[in-house]
Short mmCIF file of C-alpha atoms in Angstrom, two decimals:
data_model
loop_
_atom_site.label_atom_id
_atom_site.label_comp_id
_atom_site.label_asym_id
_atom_site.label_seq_id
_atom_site.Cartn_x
_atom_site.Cartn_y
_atom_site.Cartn_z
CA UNK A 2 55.72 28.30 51.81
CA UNK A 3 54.08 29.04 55.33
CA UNK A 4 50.65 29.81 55.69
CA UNK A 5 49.80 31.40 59.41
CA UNK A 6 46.57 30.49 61.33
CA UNK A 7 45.61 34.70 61.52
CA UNK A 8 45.57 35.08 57.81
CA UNK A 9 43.14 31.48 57.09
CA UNK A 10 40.88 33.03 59.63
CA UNK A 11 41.13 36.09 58.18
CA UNK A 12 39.70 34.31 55.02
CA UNK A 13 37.59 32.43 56.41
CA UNK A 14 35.69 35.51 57.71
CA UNK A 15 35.65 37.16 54.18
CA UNK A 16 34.16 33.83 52.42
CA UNK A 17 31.27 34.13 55.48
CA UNK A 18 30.65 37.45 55.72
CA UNK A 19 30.89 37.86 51.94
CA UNK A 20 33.07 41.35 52.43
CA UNK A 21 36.50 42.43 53.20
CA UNK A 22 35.18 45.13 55.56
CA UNK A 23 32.76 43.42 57.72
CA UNK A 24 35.35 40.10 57.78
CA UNK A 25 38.22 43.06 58.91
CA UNK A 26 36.32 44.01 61.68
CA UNK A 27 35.25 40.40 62.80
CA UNK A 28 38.90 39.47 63.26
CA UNK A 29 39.53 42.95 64.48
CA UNK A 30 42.07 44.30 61.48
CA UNK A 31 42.27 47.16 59.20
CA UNK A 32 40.38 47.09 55.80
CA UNK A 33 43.68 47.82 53.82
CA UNK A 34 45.68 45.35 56.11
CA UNK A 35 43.40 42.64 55.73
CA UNK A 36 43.20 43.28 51.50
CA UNK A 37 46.71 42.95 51.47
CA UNK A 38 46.77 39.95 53.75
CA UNK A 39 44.63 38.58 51.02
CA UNK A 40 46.68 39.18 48.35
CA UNK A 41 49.71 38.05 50.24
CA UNK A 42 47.57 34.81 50.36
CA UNK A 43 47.19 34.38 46.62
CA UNK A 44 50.52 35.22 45.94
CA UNK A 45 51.97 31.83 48.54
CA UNK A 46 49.52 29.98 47.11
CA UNK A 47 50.29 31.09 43.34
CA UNK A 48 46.27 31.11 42.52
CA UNK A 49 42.98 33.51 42.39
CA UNK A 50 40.97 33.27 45.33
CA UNK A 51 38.90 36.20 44.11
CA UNK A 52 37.99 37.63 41.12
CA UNK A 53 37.74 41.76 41.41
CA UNK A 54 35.24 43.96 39.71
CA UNK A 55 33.70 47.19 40.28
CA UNK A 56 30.87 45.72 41.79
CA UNK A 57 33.34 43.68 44.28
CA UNK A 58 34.94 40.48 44.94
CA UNK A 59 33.28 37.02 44.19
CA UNK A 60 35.21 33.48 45.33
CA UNK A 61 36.48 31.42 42.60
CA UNK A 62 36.28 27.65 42.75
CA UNK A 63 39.40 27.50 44.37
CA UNK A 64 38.66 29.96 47.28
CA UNK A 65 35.27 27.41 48.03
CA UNK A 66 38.71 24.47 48.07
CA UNK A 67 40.68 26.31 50.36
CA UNK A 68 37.82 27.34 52.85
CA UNK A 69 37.09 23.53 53.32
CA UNK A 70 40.38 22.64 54.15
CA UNK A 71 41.03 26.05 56.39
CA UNK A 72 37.89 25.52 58.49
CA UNK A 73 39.56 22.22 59.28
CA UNK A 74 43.09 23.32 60.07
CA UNK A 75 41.96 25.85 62.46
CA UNK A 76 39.96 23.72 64.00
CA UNK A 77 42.37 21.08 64.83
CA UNK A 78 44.38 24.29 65.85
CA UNK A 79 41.68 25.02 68.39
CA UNK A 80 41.49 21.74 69.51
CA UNK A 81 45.30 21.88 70.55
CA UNK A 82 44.97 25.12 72.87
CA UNK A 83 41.79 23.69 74.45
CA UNK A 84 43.29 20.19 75.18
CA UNK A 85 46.33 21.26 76.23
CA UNK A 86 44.80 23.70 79.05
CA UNK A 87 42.89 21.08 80.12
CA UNK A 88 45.38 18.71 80.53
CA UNK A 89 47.71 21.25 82.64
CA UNK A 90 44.59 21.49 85.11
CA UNK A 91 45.12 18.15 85.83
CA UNK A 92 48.36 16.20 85.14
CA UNK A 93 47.24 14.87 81.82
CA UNK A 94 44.66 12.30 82.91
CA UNK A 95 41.44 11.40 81.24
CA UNK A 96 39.67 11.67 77.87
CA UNK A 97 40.15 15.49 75.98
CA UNK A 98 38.97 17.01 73.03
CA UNK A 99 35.91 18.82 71.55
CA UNK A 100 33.47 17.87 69.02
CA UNK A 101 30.96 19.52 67.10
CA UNK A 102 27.61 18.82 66.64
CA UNK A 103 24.84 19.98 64.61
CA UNK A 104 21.03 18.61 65.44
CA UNK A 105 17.83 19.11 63.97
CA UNK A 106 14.97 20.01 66.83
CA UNK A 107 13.22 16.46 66.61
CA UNK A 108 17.21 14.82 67.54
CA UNK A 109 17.30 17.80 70.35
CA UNK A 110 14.11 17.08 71.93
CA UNK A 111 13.75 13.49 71.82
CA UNK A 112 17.37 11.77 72.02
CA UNK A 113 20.16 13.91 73.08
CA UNK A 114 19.73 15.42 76.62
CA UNK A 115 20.06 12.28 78.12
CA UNK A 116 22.81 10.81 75.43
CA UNK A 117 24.98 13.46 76.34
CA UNK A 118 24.49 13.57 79.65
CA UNK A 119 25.78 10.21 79.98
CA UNK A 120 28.61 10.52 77.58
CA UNK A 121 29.92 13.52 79.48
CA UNK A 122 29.77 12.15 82.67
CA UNK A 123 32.28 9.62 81.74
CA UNK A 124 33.97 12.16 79.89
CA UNK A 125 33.69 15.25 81.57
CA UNK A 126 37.15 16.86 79.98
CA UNK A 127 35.58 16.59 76.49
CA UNK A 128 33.47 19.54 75.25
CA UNK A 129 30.48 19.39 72.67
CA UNK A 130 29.78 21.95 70.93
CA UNK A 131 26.20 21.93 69.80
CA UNK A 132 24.01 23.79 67.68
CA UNK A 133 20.30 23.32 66.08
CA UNK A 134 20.00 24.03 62.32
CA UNK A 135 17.65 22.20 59.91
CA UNK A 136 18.83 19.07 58.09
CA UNK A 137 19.79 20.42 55.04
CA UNK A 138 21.73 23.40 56.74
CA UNK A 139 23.39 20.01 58.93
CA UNK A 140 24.35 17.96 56.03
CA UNK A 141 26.43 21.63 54.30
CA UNK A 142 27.59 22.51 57.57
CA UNK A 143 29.21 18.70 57.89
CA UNK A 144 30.35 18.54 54.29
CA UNK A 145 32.21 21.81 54.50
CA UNK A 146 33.55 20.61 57.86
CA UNK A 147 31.75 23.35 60.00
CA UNK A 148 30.78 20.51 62.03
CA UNK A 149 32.02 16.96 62.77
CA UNK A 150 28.94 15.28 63.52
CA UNK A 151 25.41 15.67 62.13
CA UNK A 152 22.36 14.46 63.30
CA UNK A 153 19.66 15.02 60.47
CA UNK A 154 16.41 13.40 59.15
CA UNK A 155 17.29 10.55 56.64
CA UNK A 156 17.11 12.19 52.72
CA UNK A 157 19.71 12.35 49.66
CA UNK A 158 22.17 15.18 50.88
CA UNK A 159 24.97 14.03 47.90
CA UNK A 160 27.94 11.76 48.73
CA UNK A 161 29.96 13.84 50.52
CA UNK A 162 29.09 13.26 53.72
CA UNK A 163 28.35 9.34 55.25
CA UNK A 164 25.00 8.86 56.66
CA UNK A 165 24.06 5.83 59.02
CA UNK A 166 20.82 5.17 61.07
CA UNK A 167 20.84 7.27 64.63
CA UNK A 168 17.09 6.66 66.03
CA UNK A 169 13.55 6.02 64.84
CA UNK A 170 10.61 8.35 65.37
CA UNK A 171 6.96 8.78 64.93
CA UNK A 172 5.24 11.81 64.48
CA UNK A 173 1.69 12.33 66.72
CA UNK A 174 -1.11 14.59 66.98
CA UNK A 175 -1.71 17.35 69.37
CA UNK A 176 -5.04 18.78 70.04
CA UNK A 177 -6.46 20.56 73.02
CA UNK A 178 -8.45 18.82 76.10
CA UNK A 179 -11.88 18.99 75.06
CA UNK A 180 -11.45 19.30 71.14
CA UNK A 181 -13.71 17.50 68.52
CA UNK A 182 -10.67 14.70 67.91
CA UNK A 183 -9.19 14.25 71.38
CA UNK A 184 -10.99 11.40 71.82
CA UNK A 185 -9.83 9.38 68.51
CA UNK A 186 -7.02 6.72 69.52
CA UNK A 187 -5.44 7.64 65.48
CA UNK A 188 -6.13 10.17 63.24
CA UNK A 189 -5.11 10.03 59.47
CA UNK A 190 -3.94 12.87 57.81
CA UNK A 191 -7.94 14.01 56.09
CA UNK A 192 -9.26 14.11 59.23
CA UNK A 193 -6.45 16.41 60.95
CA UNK A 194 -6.01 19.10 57.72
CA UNK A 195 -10.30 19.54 58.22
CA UNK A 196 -8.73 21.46 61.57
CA UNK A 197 -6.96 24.57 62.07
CA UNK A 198 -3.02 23.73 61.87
CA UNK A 199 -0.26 25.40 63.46
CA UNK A 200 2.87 24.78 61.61
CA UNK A 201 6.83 24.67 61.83
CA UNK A 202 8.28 27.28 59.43
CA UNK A 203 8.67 26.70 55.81
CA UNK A 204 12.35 25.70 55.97
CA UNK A 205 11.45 22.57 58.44
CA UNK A 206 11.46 19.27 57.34
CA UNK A 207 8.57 18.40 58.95
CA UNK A 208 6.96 21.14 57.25
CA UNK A 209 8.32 20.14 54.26
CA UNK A 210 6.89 16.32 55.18
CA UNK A 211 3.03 17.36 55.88
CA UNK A 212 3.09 19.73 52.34
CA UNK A 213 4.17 16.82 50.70
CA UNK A 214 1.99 14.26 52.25
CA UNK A 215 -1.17 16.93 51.56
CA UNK A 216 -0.81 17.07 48.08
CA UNK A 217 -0.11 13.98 47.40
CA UNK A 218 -3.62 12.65 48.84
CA UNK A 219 -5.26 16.39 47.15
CA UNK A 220 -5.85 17.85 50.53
CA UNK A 221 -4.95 21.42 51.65
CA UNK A 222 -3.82 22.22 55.31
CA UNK A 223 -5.95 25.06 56.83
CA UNK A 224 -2.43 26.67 58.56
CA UNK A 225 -3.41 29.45 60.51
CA UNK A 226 0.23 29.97 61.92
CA UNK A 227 3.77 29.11 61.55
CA UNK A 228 6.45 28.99 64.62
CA UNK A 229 10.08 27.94 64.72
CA UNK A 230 9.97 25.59 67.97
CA UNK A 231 7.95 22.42 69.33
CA UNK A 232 7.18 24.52 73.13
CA UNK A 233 5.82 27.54 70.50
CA UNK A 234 3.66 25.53 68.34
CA UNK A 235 2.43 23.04 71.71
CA UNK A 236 1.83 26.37 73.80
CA UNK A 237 -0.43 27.65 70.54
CA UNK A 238 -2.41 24.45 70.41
CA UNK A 239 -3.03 24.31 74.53
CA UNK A 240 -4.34 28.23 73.85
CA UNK A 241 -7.23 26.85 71.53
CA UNK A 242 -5.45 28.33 68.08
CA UNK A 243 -5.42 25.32 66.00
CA UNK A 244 -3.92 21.51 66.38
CA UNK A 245 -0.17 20.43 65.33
CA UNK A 246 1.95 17.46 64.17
CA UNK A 247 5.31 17.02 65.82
CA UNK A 248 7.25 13.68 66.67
CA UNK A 249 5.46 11.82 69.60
CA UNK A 250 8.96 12.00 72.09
CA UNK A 251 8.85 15.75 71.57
CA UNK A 252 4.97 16.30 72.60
CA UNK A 253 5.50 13.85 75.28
CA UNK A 254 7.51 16.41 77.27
CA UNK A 255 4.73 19.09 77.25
CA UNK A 256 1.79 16.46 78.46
CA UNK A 257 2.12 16.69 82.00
CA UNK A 258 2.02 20.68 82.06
CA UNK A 259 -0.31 21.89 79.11
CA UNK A 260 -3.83 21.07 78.73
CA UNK A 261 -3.20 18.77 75.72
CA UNK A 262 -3.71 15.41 73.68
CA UNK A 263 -1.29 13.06 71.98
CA UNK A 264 -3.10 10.85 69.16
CA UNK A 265 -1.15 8.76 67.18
CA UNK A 266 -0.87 9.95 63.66
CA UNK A 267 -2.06 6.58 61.27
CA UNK A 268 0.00 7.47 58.04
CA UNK A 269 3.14 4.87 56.71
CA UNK A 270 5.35 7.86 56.03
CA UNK A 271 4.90 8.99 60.12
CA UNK A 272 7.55 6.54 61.03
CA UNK A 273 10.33 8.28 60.41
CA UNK A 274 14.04 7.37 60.36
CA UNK A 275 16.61 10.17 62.06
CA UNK A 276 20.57 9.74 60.62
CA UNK A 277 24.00 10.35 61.61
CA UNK A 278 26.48 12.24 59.54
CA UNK A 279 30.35 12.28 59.12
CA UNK A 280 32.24 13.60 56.59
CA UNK A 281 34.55 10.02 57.09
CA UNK A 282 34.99 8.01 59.87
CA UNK A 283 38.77 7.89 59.59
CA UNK A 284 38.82 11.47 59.80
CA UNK A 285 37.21 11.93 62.92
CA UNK A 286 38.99 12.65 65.86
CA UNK A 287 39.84 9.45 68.51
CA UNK A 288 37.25 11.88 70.76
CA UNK A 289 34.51 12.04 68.13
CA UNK A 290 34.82 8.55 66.71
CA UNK A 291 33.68 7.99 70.03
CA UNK A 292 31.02 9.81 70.41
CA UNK A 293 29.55 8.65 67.14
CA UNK A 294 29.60 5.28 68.75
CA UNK A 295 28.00 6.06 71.69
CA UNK A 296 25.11 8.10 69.80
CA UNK A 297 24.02 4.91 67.93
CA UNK A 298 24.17 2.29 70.51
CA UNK A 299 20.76 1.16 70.68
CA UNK A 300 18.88 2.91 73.27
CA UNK A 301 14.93 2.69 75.50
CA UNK A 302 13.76 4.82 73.21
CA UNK A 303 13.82 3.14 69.84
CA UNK A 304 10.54 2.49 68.14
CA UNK A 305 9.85 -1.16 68.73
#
């Protein structure tokens, strides 16, 4: 039994798009064509992928199997084309592959410009591929192998994927030049919820962090507004529209060109620890193995 690369990405598109239609016009095939494709599929593999209705098709266990283990075939697949271009540009030589990597905003922000930058300029034939999400999008997306690294805050995501510590942050204050707590060295959490908050959006962790935190001590954040970025919510407090919590690296880069103030939030759960995720070492690539490595060597900005 063969199984070709067109009809796994073919499926792949239907299990993500959640219709035959829109997944036939994705990969650029006929409705009918891609149906029987399907079909074709079930009958190699000698089980239901999809169980049909009036109302439509829905995956069966073994369609959620098979889309793990496609998404990873066709991406070793892609691998191949890309490293083999590259090595015809230049004789072979050097370090090839891609990886990819999924980061929440606070890993984005704080840690990996510069880690990058320095891992691709010794590598500069390897391409990363990455893309922000929130952690629990990162830990799926690494579990069902839409990504080979994760970068995530540390939580209980289940035991398919391997977590170990990446970096340490703290989250801080930010209040405008001239507000009622800019002078305070530390704030606790009472005195900042008495204030106007702008907030990340509901699905953040942070988000999820200060609700928690809140009720837990009976208080309740006055959140005037919600954004999806650190430059959105530091650009609403340096416009006089409330005060924020974000990690300390992250408000650090808007201090020199916003009228602001960075006060240490005094609260044990504002130390916070970011992870690393793998689905297994072993099965990483030589190319990502290595960039795992080089993502937790210690580095300057670890929390003393």
């Amino acid at each position: 039994m063969k199984l070709d690369p067109i009809t796994l990405r073919l499926f792949v598109a239907v299990m993500e798009e959640n219709a035959i239609a829109r997944a036939a016009a994705r990969e650029h095939i006929a409705p009918s064509a891609a149906s029987r494709r399907l079909a074709e599929l079930e009958d190699r593999l000698q089980v239901e992928l999809f169980t049909r209705s009036n109302r439509g098709s829905t995956p069966t266990a073994a369609a959620y199997a098979l889309l793990h283990m496609a998404r990873g075939v066709l991406n070793e697949l892609d691998g191949i084309a890309t490293q083999m271009k590259d090595y015809a540009h230049d004789g072979g030589r050097g370090l090839r592959g891609h990886v990819r990597v999924m980061a929440n905003i606070s890993s984005i922000t704080q840690f990996l410009p510069a880690q990058l930058q320095s891992f691709l300029s010794q590598h500069p034939h390897v391409d990363v591929r990455l893309q922000e999400r929130v952690s629990n999008d990162i830990a799926r997306a690494v579990a069902d192998n839409e990504a080979d690294i994760g970068l995530l805050n540390n939580g209980s995501y289940g035991n398919k994927i391997s977590l170990r510590p990446y970096r340490s942050d703290r989250l801080a204050v930010v209040v405008p030049r001239g507000h009622a707590l800019a002078r305070h060295r530390s704030l606790a959490l009472a005195q900042v919820v008495a204030h106007d908050l702008i907030g990340m959006h509901a699905d953040s962790a942070l988000n999820h962090l200060i609700t928690r935190a809140a009720a837990d001590q009976g208080l309740q954040p006055r959140l005037r507004m919600k954004v999806t970025g650190y430059d959105a919510l530091c650009l609403m407090v340096a416009a006089g529209l409330g005060i924020g919590i974000l990690p300390e690296g992250s408000a650090r880069i808007y201090m020199g060109t916003l009228p602001l103030r960075c006060i240490r939030l005094a609260e044990p759960w504002a130390e916070r620890q970011l992870m690393l995720c793998v689905r297994s070492q072993d099965a990483l690539s030589p190319v990502a193995q290595l960039l795992v490595e080089h993502l937790c060597e210690p580095g300057p900005t670890e929390i003393e």
